[in-house]
Structure formats: C-alpha cells, structure tokens
Amino acid sequence: MTLLCGDCRDVMPAHGPYDLIVADPPYGETSLSWDRRIAGWLPRAAQALTPSGSLWVFGSLRSFMATSGDFRAAALRHAQEIVWEKQNGSVFHADRFRRVHELVAQFYPASARWQSVYNAVATTDDARARVVRRKKRPPHTGAIPSSTYRSLDGGPRLARSVQRFRNAHGRAIHPTEKPVALLDLLVRVSCPPEGLVGDWFAGSGAAGVACRLAGRRYVGCEIDPDMAQRARDRLAAILPFPVGEPS
C-alpha cells in the first residue's frame, strides 16, 4: 500500500502499469478553489494501463459532457456506467430536482477489445422467485410427476447498474470522499486478484481501504500534503489482509 504526495500527472505513470485506475477528479462545477478541472491526466492514465486494464471515473453528467473530447483524445472507449444513488444529495438551485446520484463510468483503451479487458461479472443473489415451465410435456402414463412447474427462489443474476450506497457525510475526512463499499465493488469487478490499482486523485484514501479489504495492491496519489498524511494514517490503521480473494 503506497500513497504518494504530488501531481498525479508527474508521479503516477512511473508506478504502473495498473490493472485498474480509479479516478475522482475535480468536476469543475463550483467556485471552490480546489474544484478546477485537471488537464492532461487522461492520456497519462491511459498509457499507464496494462493491456487488460480499465479506468473507472467519477463525475456528473455535466462534467462528462464537458470533458468528452478529452476521453476521445486519450483514445479511451466507454464501456458502461453505474449510477450511484445516495441516501441524500445536494442542490444548487431551489427550482430544480435534488441531485441524489453521481455517475461512475468505465473506459478502456480503444486499441483493446472489450473481451480482453478484465471483468469479473457482478452478480447479486436477490433474484425474485420465478416459475419455470418444463421444456417437455410431462408423461400422462407411468410415473407422473407431482407438479409440472418448479419455483426457483433467489440465485444469482446480473447486478443492476443503479447501486445504492450511503455517502460518507458525517464521518468523511475529505469533502468529496466516496464510500468504501462502492469502491470495493469496482475493485473486485475490474481488478484481478493480486492486481495493482492506481488511485490518481486519492483524497482520503478510501480506494486504498477498499483495495486492502479486497486483497489488491494499491498506489494512490494526493496533491495536498496534509490530506495525503491523513490518508496514510487511515491506511496504516487498516488490518492487513492476504493478497487474493478473501475466503
């Protein structure tokens, strides 16, 4: 577990290649001094991926629309997106819907085929009971089954693209901290066991916590020295887990 302090554009490429990059860059939607879009990081991130690697980026629809040309210039192709639904949200205007979601979009190099990108299919065991009709007519003589239908309760199904996680309000050490549970999902789905995750805008180090819990290696970068030290302290307090899938 390594957390660097500096500009991700300068320090992160040398620590790759990465099986997965997670990034929560400033969206550039407020007047806050730190909320300024960072130019030039996407090409460096794309070049730092392994041949089977991908990139998950947090953002709003507004921020993705504003930076769509940057993704194309970096030769990154959109794969899919998750809508992260929060238990509460924010609103900048009193006459608009309260925003209770963020987008997390996955990209991979245009030179690669999606089939070659690492992807552990996300499933959930909360499938509803359903009735399955037999393919063959039951016999009408001899051993007649007691029922021509059977009910399948539960079982795996594809995870939904809308994922609900509580945000970190009230316990966050960074103003835009993301929930570890959400990051854990992204890490397990898109980084192979023993793989390396690069966190280019580390903030509080929440992605590092997720990597520790998921048994993946981690390199993060935070430009603010005070926050970088707080993130290091947070990671040092997490009990070590063996590399690989927890049993």
JSON list of N, CA and C in Angstrom, two decimals, residues 119-186:
[
{"chain": "A", "resi": 119, "resn": "ASN", "atom": "N", "xyz": [-12.81, -8.47, -16.40]},
{"chain": "A", "resi": 119, "resn": "ASN", "atom": "CA", "xyz": [-14.17, -8.16, -15.97]},
{"chain": "A", "resi": 119, "resn": "ASN", "atom": "C", "xyz": [-14.75, -9.36, -15.25]},
{"chain": "A", "resi": 120, "resn": "ALA", "atom": "N", "xyz": [-14.80, -9.31, -13.94]},
{"chain": "A", "resi": 120, "resn": "ALA", "atom": "CA", "xyz": [-15.46, -10.34, -13.15]},
{"chain": "A", "resi": 120, "resn": "ALA", "atom": "C", "xyz": [-16.94, -9.95, -13.07]},
{"chain": "A", "resi": 121, "resn": "VAL", "atom": "N", "xyz": [-17.79, -10.72, -13.69]},
{"chain": "A", "resi": 121, "resn": "VAL", "atom": "CA", "xyz": [-19.20, -10.35, -13.81]},
{"chain": "A", "resi": 121, "resn": "VAL", "atom": "C", "xyz": [-19.81, -10.13, -12.43]},
{"chain": "A", "resi": 122, "resn": "ALA", "atom": "N", "xyz": [-20.40, -8.95, -12.24]},
{"chain": "A", "resi": 122, "resn": "ALA", "atom": "CA", "xyz": [-21.02, -8.62, -10.96]},
{"chain": "A", "resi": 122, "resn": "ALA", "atom": "C", "xyz": [-22.41, -9.24, -10.90]},
{"chain": "A", "resi": 123, "resn": "THR", "atom": "N", "xyz": [-22.66, -10.02, -9.86]},
{"chain": "A", "resi": 123, "resn": "THR", "atom": "CA", "xyz": [-23.97, -10.65, -9.69]},
{"chain": "A", "resi": 123, "resn": "THR", "atom": "C", "xyz": [-24.48, -10.36, -8.29]},
{"chain": "A", "resi": 124, "resn": "THR", "atom": "N", "xyz": [-25.76, -10.61, -8.12]},
{"chain": "A", "resi": 124, "resn": "THR", "atom": "CA", "xyz": [-26.39, -10.48, -6.82]},
{"chain": "A", "resi": 124, "resn": "THR", "atom": "C", "xyz": [-27.29, -11.68, -6.62]},
{"chain": "A", "resi": 125, "resn": "ASP", "atom": "N", "xyz": [-27.48, -12.08, -5.37]},
{"chain": "A", "resi": 125, "resn": "ASP", "atom": "CA", "xyz": [-28.27, -13.28, -5.07]},
{"chain": "A", "resi": 125, "resn": "ASP", "atom": "C", "xyz": [-29.71, -12.97, -4.69]},
{"chain": "A", "resi": 126, "resn": "ASP", "atom": "N", "xyz": [-30.20, -11.77, -5.04]},
{"chain": "A", "resi": 126, "resn": "ASP", "atom": "CA", "xyz": [-31.54, -11.37, -4.62]},
{"chain": "A", "resi": 126, "resn": "ASP", "atom": "C", "xyz": [-32.57, -11.54, -5.72]},
{"chain": "A", "resi": 127, "resn": "ALA", "atom": "N", "xyz": [-32.32, -12.46, -6.66]},
{"chain": "A", "resi": 127, "resn": "ALA", "atom": "CA", "xyz": [-33.30, -12.69, -7.72]},
{"chain": "A", "resi": 127, "resn": "ALA", "atom": "C", "xyz": [-34.62, -13.14, -7.12]},
{"chain": "A", "resi": 128, "resn": "ARG", "atom": "N", "xyz": [-35.73, -12.61, -7.65]},
{"chain": "A", "resi": 128, "resn": "ARG", "atom": "CA", "xyz": [-37.05, -13.00, -7.16]},
{"chain": "A", "resi": 128, "resn": "ARG", "atom": "C", "xyz": [-37.40, -14.41, -7.61]},
{"chain": "A", "resi": 129, "resn": "ALA", "atom": "N", "xyz": [-38.31, -15.02, -6.86]},
{"chain": "A", "resi": 129, "resn": "ALA", "atom": "CA", "xyz": [-38.80, -16.33, -7.27]},
{"chain": "A", "resi": 129, "resn": "ALA", "atom": "C", "xyz": [-39.49, -16.21, -8.62]},
{"chain": "A", "resi": 130, "resn": "ARG", "atom": "N", "xyz": [-39.33, -17.23, -9.43]},
{"chain": "A", "resi": 130, "resn": "ARG", "atom": "CA", "xyz": [-39.97, -17.21, -10.74]},
{"chain": "A", "resi": 130, "resn": "ARG", "atom": "C", "xyz": [-40.42, -18.63, -11.08]},
{"chain": "A", "resi": 131, "resn": "VAL", "atom": "N", "xyz": [-41.34, -18.73, -11.97]},
{"chain": "A", "resi": 131, "resn": "VAL", "atom": "CA", "xyz": [-41.88, -20.02, -12.39]},
{"chain": "A", "resi": 131, "resn": "VAL", "atom": "C", "xyz": [-41.25, -20.39, -13.71]},
{"chain": "A", "resi": 132, "resn": "VAL", "atom": "N", "xyz": [-40.75, -21.61, -13.79]},
{"chain": "A", "resi": 132, "resn": "VAL", "atom": "CA", "xyz": [-40.09, -22.08, -15.00]},
{"chain": "A", "resi": 132, "resn": "VAL", "atom": "C", "xyz": [-40.92, -23.22, -15.58]},
{"chain": "A", "resi": 133, "resn": "ARG", "atom": "N", "xyz": [-41.35, -23.10, -16.82]},
{"chain": "A", "resi": 133, "resn": "ARG", "atom": "CA", "xyz": [-42.14, -24.14, -17.47]},
{"chain": "A", "resi": 133, "resn": "ARG", "atom": "C", "xyz": [-41.22, -25.24, -17.99]},
{"chain": "A", "resi": 134, "resn": "ARG", "atom": "N", "xyz": [-41.61, -26.48, -17.82]},
{"chain": "A", "resi": 134, "resn": "ARG", "atom": "CA", "xyz": [-40.82, -27.58, -18.34]},
{"chain": "A", "resi": 134, "resn": "ARG", "atom": "C", "xyz": [-40.76, -27.50, -19.86]},
{"chain": "A", "resi": 135, "resn": "LYS", "atom": "N", "xyz": [-39.65, -27.92, -20.43]},
{"chain": "A", "resi": 135, "resn": "LYS", "atom": "CA", "xyz": [-39.50, -27.89, -21.88]},
{"chain": "A", "resi": 135, "resn": "LYS", "atom": "C", "xyz": [-40.24, -29.05, -22.55]},
{"chain": "A", "resi": 136, "resn": "LYS", "atom": "N", "xyz": [-40.37, -30.19, -21.82]},
{"chain": "A", "resi": 136, "resn": "LYS", "atom": "CA", "xyz": [-41.04, -31.37, -22.39]},
{"chain": "A", "resi": 136, "resn": "LYS", "atom": "C", "xyz": [-42.35, -31.60, -21.65]},
{"chain": "A", "resi": 137, "resn": "ARG", "atom": "N", "xyz": [-43.33, -32.03, -22.40]},
{"chain": "A", "resi": 137, "resn": "ARG", "atom": "CA", "xyz": [-44.61, -32.35, -21.75]},
{"chain": "A", "resi": 137, "resn": "ARG", "atom": "C", "xyz": [-44.41, -33.49, -20.78]},
{"chain": "A", "resi": 138, "resn": "PRO", "atom": "N", "xyz": [-45.03, -33.38, -19.60]},
{"chain": "A", "resi": 138, "resn": "PRO", "atom": "CA", "xyz": [-44.92, -34.48, -18.64]},
{"chain": "A", "resi": 138, "resn": "PRO", "atom": "C", "xyz": [-45.69, -35.70, -19.16]},
{"chain": "A", "resi": 139, "resn": "PRO", "atom": "N", "xyz": [-45.26, -36.86, -18.79]},
{"chain": "A", "resi": 139, "resn": "PRO", "atom": "CA", "xyz": [-45.97, -38.07, -19.25]},
{"chain": "A", "resi": 139, "resn": "PRO", "atom": "C", "xyz": [-47.35, -38.16, -18.63]},
{"chain": "A", "resi": 140, "resn": "HIS", "atom": "N", "xyz": [-48.24, -38.80, -19.34]},
{"chain": "A", "resi": 140, "resn": "HIS", "atom": "CA", "xyz": [-49.61, -38.99, -18.84]},
{"chain": "A", "resi": 140, "resn": "HIS", "atom": "C", "xyz": [-49.85, -40.42, -18.38]},
{"chain": "A", "resi": 141, "resn": "THR", "atom": "N", "xyz": [-48.84, -41.26, -18.53]},
{"chain": "A", "resi": 141, "resn": "THR", "atom": "CA", "xyz": [-48.93, -42.64, -18.04]},
{"chain": "A", "resi": 141, "resn": "THR", "atom": "C", "xyz": [-47.65, -42.96, -17.29]},
{"chain": "A", "resi": 142, "resn": "GLY", "atom": "N", "xyz": [-47.66, -43.98, -16.52]},
{"chain": "A", "resi": 142, "resn": "GLY", "atom": "CA", "xyz": [-46.48, -44.39, -15.78]},
{"chain": "A", "resi": 142, "resn": "GLY", "atom": "C", "xyz": [-46.22, -43.47, -14.60]},
{"chain": "A", "resi": 143, "resn": "ALA", "atom": "N", "xyz": [-44.97, -43.10, -14.42]},
{"chain": "A", "resi": 143, "resn": "ALA", "atom": "CA", "xyz": [-44.58, -42.24, -13.30]},
{"chain": "A", "resi": 143, "resn": "ALA", "atom": "C", "xyz": [-44.89, -40.80, -13.66]},
{"chain": "A", "resi": 144, "resn": "ILE", "atom": "N", "xyz": [-45.98, -40.28, -13.08]},
{"chain": "A", "resi": 144, "resn": "ILE", "atom": "CA", "xyz": [-46.41, -38.91, -13.37]},
{"chain": "A", "resi": 144, "resn": "ILE", "atom": "C", "xyz": [-45.88, -37.99, -12.28]},
{"chain": "A", "resi": 145, "resn": "PRO", "atom": "N", "xyz": [-45.14, -36.95, -12.64]},
{"chain": "A", "resi": 145, "resn": "PRO", "atom": "CA", "xyz": [-44.61, -36.04, -11.62]},
{"chain": "A", "resi": 145, "resn": "PRO", "atom": "C", "xyz": [-45.73, -35.37, -10.83]},
{"chain": "A", "resi": 146, "resn": "SER", "atom": "N", "xyz": [-45.37, -34.97, -9.61]},
{"chain": "A", "resi": 146, "resn": "SER", "atom": "CA", "xyz": [-46.38, -34.33, -8.77]},
{"chain": "A", "resi": 146, "resn": "SER", "atom": "C", "xyz": [-46.71, -32.92, -9.25]},
{"chain": "A", "resi": 147, "resn": "SER", "atom": "N", "xyz": [-45.82, -32.30, -10.03]},
{"chain": "A", "resi": 147, "resn": "SER", "atom": "CA", "xyz": [-46.07, -30.94, -10.49]},
{"chain": "A", "resi": 147, "resn": "SER", "atom": "C", "xyz": [-45.39, -30.74, -11.84]},
{"chain": "A", "resi": 148, "resn": "THR", "atom": "N", "xyz": [-45.99, -29.92, -12.66]},
{"chain": "A", "resi": 148, "resn": "THR", "atom": "CA", "xyz": [-45.38, -29.61, -13.96]},
{"chain": "A", "resi": 148, "resn": "THR", "atom": "C", "xyz": [-44.60, -28.32, -13.92]},
{"chain": "A", "resi": 149, "resn": "TYR", "atom": "N", "xyz": [-44.54, -27.66, -12.77]},
{"chain": "A", "resi": 149, "resn": "TYR", "atom": "CA", "xyz": [-43.81, -26.42, -12.62]},
{"chain": "A", "resi": 149, "resn": "TYR", "atom": "C", "xyz": [-42.88, -26.53, -11.42]},
{"chain": "A", "resi": 150, "resn": "ARG", "atom": "N", "xyz": [-41.85, -25.75, -11.44]},
{"chain": "A", "resi": 150, "resn": "ARG", "atom": "CA", "xyz": [-40.97, -25.67, -10.28]},
{"chain": "A", "resi": 150, "resn": "ARG", "atom": "C", "xyz": [-40.61, -24.21, -10.05]},
{"chain": "A", "resi": 151, "resn": "SER", "atom": "N", "xyz": [-40.43, -23.83, -8.80]},
{"chain": "A", "resi": 151, "resn": "SER", "atom": "CA", "xyz": [-40.14, -22.45, -8.44]},
{"chain": "A", "resi": 151, "resn": "SER", "atom": "C", "xyz": [-38.66, -22.33, -8.07]},
{"chain": "A", "resi": 152, "resn": "LEU", "atom": "N", "xyz": [-37.99, -21.35, -8.67]},
{"chain": "A", "resi": 152, "resn": "LEU", "atom": "CA", "xyz": [-36.59, -21.08, -8.34]},
{"chain": "A", "resi": 152, "resn": "LEU", "atom": "C", "xyz": [-36.54, -19.81, -7.49]},
{"chain": "A", "resi": 153, "resn": "ASP", "atom": "N", "xyz": [-36.16, -19.96, -6.23]},
{"chain": "A", "resi": 153, "resn": "ASP", "atom": "CA", "xyz": [-36.09, -18.82, -5.33]},
{"chain": "A", "resi": 153, "resn": "ASP", "atom": "C", "xyz": [-34.66, -18.33, -5.21]},
{"chain": "A", "resi": 154, "resn": "GLY", "atom": "N", "xyz": [-34.46, -17.03, -5.40]},
{"chain": "A", "resi": 154, "resn": "GLY", "atom": "CA", "xyz": [-33.13, -16.47, -5.27]},
{"chain": "A", "resi": 154, "resn": "GLY", "atom": "C", "xyz": [-32.22, -16.88, -6.40]},
{"chain": "A", "resi": 155, "resn": "GLY", "atom": "N", "xyz": [-30.94, -17.01, -6.08]},
{"chain": "A", "resi": 155, "resn": "GLY", "atom": "CA", "xyz": [-29.97, -17.36, -7.10]},
{"chain": "A", "resi": 155, "resn": "GLY", "atom": "C", "xyz": [-29.35, -16.13, -7.73]},
{"chain": "A", "resi": 156, "resn": "PRO", "atom": "N", "xyz": [-28.25, -16.28, -8.42]},
{"chain": "A", "resi": 156, "resn": "PRO", "atom": "CA", "xyz": [-27.55, -15.12, -8.97]},
{"chain": "A", "resi": 156, "resn": "PRO", "atom": "C", "xyz": [-28.23, -14.52, -10.18]},
{"chain": "A", "resi": 157, "resn": "ARG", "atom": "N", "xyz": [-28.09, -13.22, -10.32]},
{"chain": "A", "resi": 157, "resn": "ARG", "atom": "CA", "xyz": [-28.49, -12.50, -11.51]},
{"chain": "A", "resi": 157, "resn": "ARG", "atom": "C", "xyz": [-27.53, -11.33, -11.68]},
{"chain": "A", "resi": 158, "resn": "LEU", "atom": "N", "xyz": [-27.51, -10.75, -12.84]},
{"chain": "A", "resi": 158, "resn": "LEU", "atom": "CA", "xyz": [-26.62, -9.62, -13.07]},
{"chain": "A", "resi": 158, "resn": "LEU", "atom": "C", "xyz": [-26.95, -8.48, -12.10]},
{"chain": "A", "resi": 159, "resn": "ALA", "atom": "N", "xyz": [-25.92, -7.88, -11.53]},
{"chain": "A", "resi": 159, "resn": "ALA", "atom": "CA", "xyz": [-26.12, -6.72, -10.67]},
{"chain": "A", "resi": 159, "resn": "ALA", "atom": "C", "xyz": [-26.69, -5.57, -11.48]},
{"chain": "A", "resi": 160, "resn": "ARG", "atom": "N", "xyz": [-27.51, -4.74, -10.85]},
{"chain": "A", "resi": 160, "resn": "ARG", "atom": "CA", "xyz": [-28.14, -3.61, -11.52]},
{"chain": "A", "resi": 160, "resn": "ARG", "atom": "C", "xyz": [-27.14, -2.47, -11.68]},
{"chain": "A", "resi": 161, "resn": "SER", "atom": "N", "xyz": [-27.37, -1.66, -12.70]},
{"chain": "A", "resi": 161, "resn": "SER", "atom": "CA", "xyz": [-26.47, -0.53, -12.95]},
{"chain": "A", "resi": 161, "resn": "SER", "atom": "C", "xyz": [-26.75, 0.64, -12.03]},
{"chain": "A", "resi": 162, "resn": "VAL", "atom": "N", "xyz": [-27.81, 0.58, -11.24]},
{"chain": "A", "resi": 162, "resn": "VAL", "atom": "CA", "xyz": [-28.07, 1.57, -10.20]},
{"chain": "A", "resi": 162, "resn": "VAL", "atom": "C", "xyz": [-27.71, 0.93, -8.87]},
{"chain": "A", "resi": 163, "resn": "GLN", "atom": "N", "xyz": [-26.71, 1.49, -8.21]},
{"chain": "A", "resi": 163, "resn": "GLN", "atom": "CA", "xyz": [-26.23, 0.94, -6.95]},
{"chain": "A", "resi": 163, "resn": "GLN", "atom": "C", "xyz": [-26.42, 1.97, -5.86]},
{"chain": "A", "resi": 164, "resn": "ARG", "atom": "N", "xyz": [-26.99, 1.54, -4.73]},
{"chain": "A", "resi": 164, "resn": "ARG", "atom": "CA", "xyz": [-27.27, 2.46, -3.63]},
{"chain": "A", "resi": 164, "resn": "ARG", "atom": "C", "xyz": [-26.29, 2.22, -2.49]},
{"chain": "A", "resi": 165, "resn": "PHE", "atom": "N", "xyz": [-25.55, 3.25, -2.14]},
{"chain": "A", "resi": 165, "resn": "PHE", "atom": "CA", "xyz": [-24.63, 3.21, -1.01]},
{"chain": "A", "resi": 165, "resn": "PHE", "atom": "C", "xyz": [-24.77, 4.52, -0.24]},
{"chain": "A", "resi": 166, "resn": "ARG", "atom": "N", "xyz": [-24.68, 4.43, 1.07]},
{"chain": "A", "resi": 166, "resn": "ARG", "atom": "CA", "xyz": [-24.68, 5.64, 1.88]},
{"chain": "A", "resi": 166, "resn": "ARG", "atom": "C", "xyz": [-23.40, 6.42, 1.62]},
{"chain": "A", "resi": 167, "resn": "ASN", "atom": "N", "xyz": [-23.53, 7.73, 1.50]},
{"chain": "A", "resi": 167, "resn": "ASN", "atom": "CA", "xyz": [-22.32, 8.52, 1.35]},
{"chain": "A", "resi": 167, "resn": "ASN", "atom": "C", "xyz": [-21.59, 8.63, 2.69]},
{"chain": "A", "resi": 168, "resn": "ALA", "atom": "N", "xyz": [-20.46, 9.32, 2.68]},
{"chain": "A", "resi": 168, "resn": "ALA", "atom": "CA", "xyz": [-19.61, 9.37, 3.87]},
{"chain": "A", "resi": 168, "resn": "ALA", "atom": "C", "xyz": [-19.84, 10.62, 4.71]},
{"chain": "A", "resi": 169, "resn": "HIS", "atom": "N", "xyz": [-20.95, 11.32, 4.50]},
{"chain": "A", "resi": 169, "resn": "HIS", "atom": "CA", "xyz": [-21.22, 12.53, 5.28]},
{"chain": "A", "resi": 169, "resn": "HIS", "atom": "C", "xyz": [-21.25, 12.21, 6.77]},
{"chain": "A", "resi": 170, "resn": "GLY", "atom": "N", "xyz": [-20.63, 13.07, 7.55]},
{"chain": "A", "resi": 170, "resn": "GLY", "atom": "CA", "xyz": [-20.60, 12.89, 8.99]},
{"chain": "A", "resi": 170, "resn": "GLY", "atom": "C", "xyz": [-19.40, 12.14, 9.50]},
{"chain": "A", "resi": 171, "resn": "ARG", "atom": "N", "xyz": [-18.71, 11.42, 8.61]},
{"chain": "A", "resi": 171, "resn": "ARG", "atom": "CA", "xyz": [-17.52, 10.68, 9.02]},
{"chain": "A", "resi": 171, "resn": "ARG", "atom": "C", "xyz": [-16.37, 10.84, 8.03]},
{"chain": "A", "resi": 172, "resn": "ALA", "atom": "N", "xyz": [-16.59, 11.64, 6.99]},
{"chain": "A", "resi": 172, "resn": "ALA", "atom": "CA", "xyz": [-15.57, 11.81, 5.95]},
{"chain": "A", "resi": 172, "resn": "ALA", "atom": "C", "xyz": [-14.43, 12.68, 6.44]},
{"chain": "A", "resi": 173, "resn": "ILE", "atom": "N", "xyz": [-13.23, 12.42, 5.92]},
{"chain": "A", "resi": 173, "resn": "ILE", "atom": "CA", "xyz": [-12.09, 13.28, 6.20]},
{"chain": "A", "resi": 173, "resn": "ILE", "atom": "C", "xyz": [-11.73, 14.10, 4.96]},
{"chain": "A", "resi": 174, "resn": "HIS", "atom": "N", "xyz": [-12.50, 13.93, 3.89]},
{"chain": "A", "resi": 174, "resn": "HIS", "atom": "CA", "xyz": [-12.30, 14.68, 2.64]},
{"chain": "A", "resi": 174, "resn": "HIS", "atom": "C", "xyz": [-13.66, 15.14, 2.15]},
{"chain": "A", "resi": 175, "resn": "PRO", "atom": "N", "xyz": [-13.78, 16.35, 1.60]},
{"chain": "A", "resi": 175, "resn": "PRO", "atom": "CA", "xyz": [-15.11, 16.86, 1.21]},
{"chain": "A", "resi": 175, "resn": "PRO", "atom": "C", "xyz": [-15.82, 16.06, 0.13]},
{"chain": "A", "resi": 176, "resn": "THR", "atom": "N", "xyz": [-15.10, 15.30, -0.69]},
{"chain": "A", "resi": 176, "resn": "THR", "atom": "CA", "xyz": [-15.76, 14.51, -1.74]},
{"chain": "A", "resi": 176, "resn": "THR", "atom": "C", "xyz": [-15.48, 13.02, -1.57]},
{"chain": "A", "resi": 177, "resn": "GLU", "atom": "N", "xyz": [-15.32, 12.59, -0.34]},
{"chain": "A", "resi": 177, "resn": "GLU", "atom": "CA", "xyz": [-14.98, 11.18, -0.06]},
{"chain": "A", "resi": 177, "resn": "GLU", "atom": "C", "xyz": [-16.08, 10.24, -0.54]},
{"chain": "A", "resi": 178, "resn": "LYS", "atom": "N", "xyz": [-15.67, 9.16, -1.18]},
{"chain": "A", "resi": 178, "resn": "LYS", "atom": "CA", "xyz": [-16.61, 8.16, -1.70]},
{"chain": "A", "resi": 178, "resn": "LYS", "atom": "C", "xyz": [-16.69, 6.98, -0.73]},
{"chain": "A", "resi": 179, "resn": "PRO", "atom": "N", "xyz": [-17.82, 6.28, -0.69]},
{"chain": "A", "resi": 179, "resn": "PRO", "atom": "CA", "xyz": [-17.98, 5.16, 0.24]},
{"chain": "A", "resi": 179, "resn": "PRO", "atom": "C", "xyz": [-17.08, 3.98, -0.14]},
{"chain": "A", "resi": 180, "resn": "VAL", "atom": "N", "xyz": [-16.48, 3.37, 0.85]},
{"chain": "A", "resi": 180, "resn": "VAL", "atom": "CA", "xyz": [-15.60, 2.23, 0.61]},
{"chain": "A", "resi": 180, "resn": "VAL", "atom": "C", "xyz": [-16.35, 1.09, -0.06]},
{"chain": "A", "resi": 181, "resn": "ALA", "atom": "N", "xyz": [-17.60, 0.87, 0.31]},
{"chain": "A", "resi": 181, "resn": "ALA", "atom": "CA", "xyz": [-18.36, -0.25, -0.26]},
{"chain": "A", "resi": 181, "resn": "ALA", "atom": "C", "xyz": [-18.52, -0.12, -1.77]},
{"chain": "A", "resi": 182, "resn": "LEU", "atom": "N", "xyz": [-18.74, 1.09, -2.26]},
{"chain": "A", "resi": 182, "resn": "LEU", "atom": "CA", "xyz": [-18.85, 1.30, -3.70]},
{"chain": "A", "resi": 182, "resn": "LEU", "atom": "C", "xyz": [-17.51, 1.05, -4.38]},
{"chain": "A", "resi": 183, "resn": "LEU", "atom": "N", "xyz": [-16.43, 1.57, -3.80]},
{"chain": "A", "resi": 183, "resn": "LEU", "atom": "CA", "xyz": [-15.11, 1.36, -4.37]},
{"chain": "A", "resi": 183, "resn": "LEU", "atom": "C", "xyz": [-14.72, -0.11, -4.33]},
{"chain": "A", "resi": 184, "resn": "ASP", "atom": "N", "xyz": [-15.11, -0.81, -3.27]},
{"chain": "A", "resi": 184, "resn": "ASP", "atom": "CA", "xyz": [-14.84, -2.23, -3.16]},
{"chain": "A", "resi": 184, "resn": "ASP", "atom": "C", "xyz": [-15.49, -3.00, -4.32]},
{"chain": "A", "resi": 185, "resn": "LEU", "atom": "N", "xyz": [-16.71, -2.63, -4.66]},
{"chain": "A", "resi": 185, "resn": "LEU", "atom": "CA", "xyz": [-17.40, -3.26, -5.79]},
{"chain": "A", "resi": 185, "resn": "LEU", "atom": "C", "xyz": [-16.61, -3.06, -7.09]},
{"chain": "A", "resi": 186, "resn": "LEU", "atom": "N", "xyz": [-16.19, -1.83, -7.36]},
{"chain": "A", "resi": 186, "resn": "LEU", "atom": "CA", "xyz": [-15.45, -1.54, -8.59]},
{"chain": "A", "resi": 186, "resn": "LEU", "atom": "C", "xyz": [-14.14, -2.30, -8.63]}
]
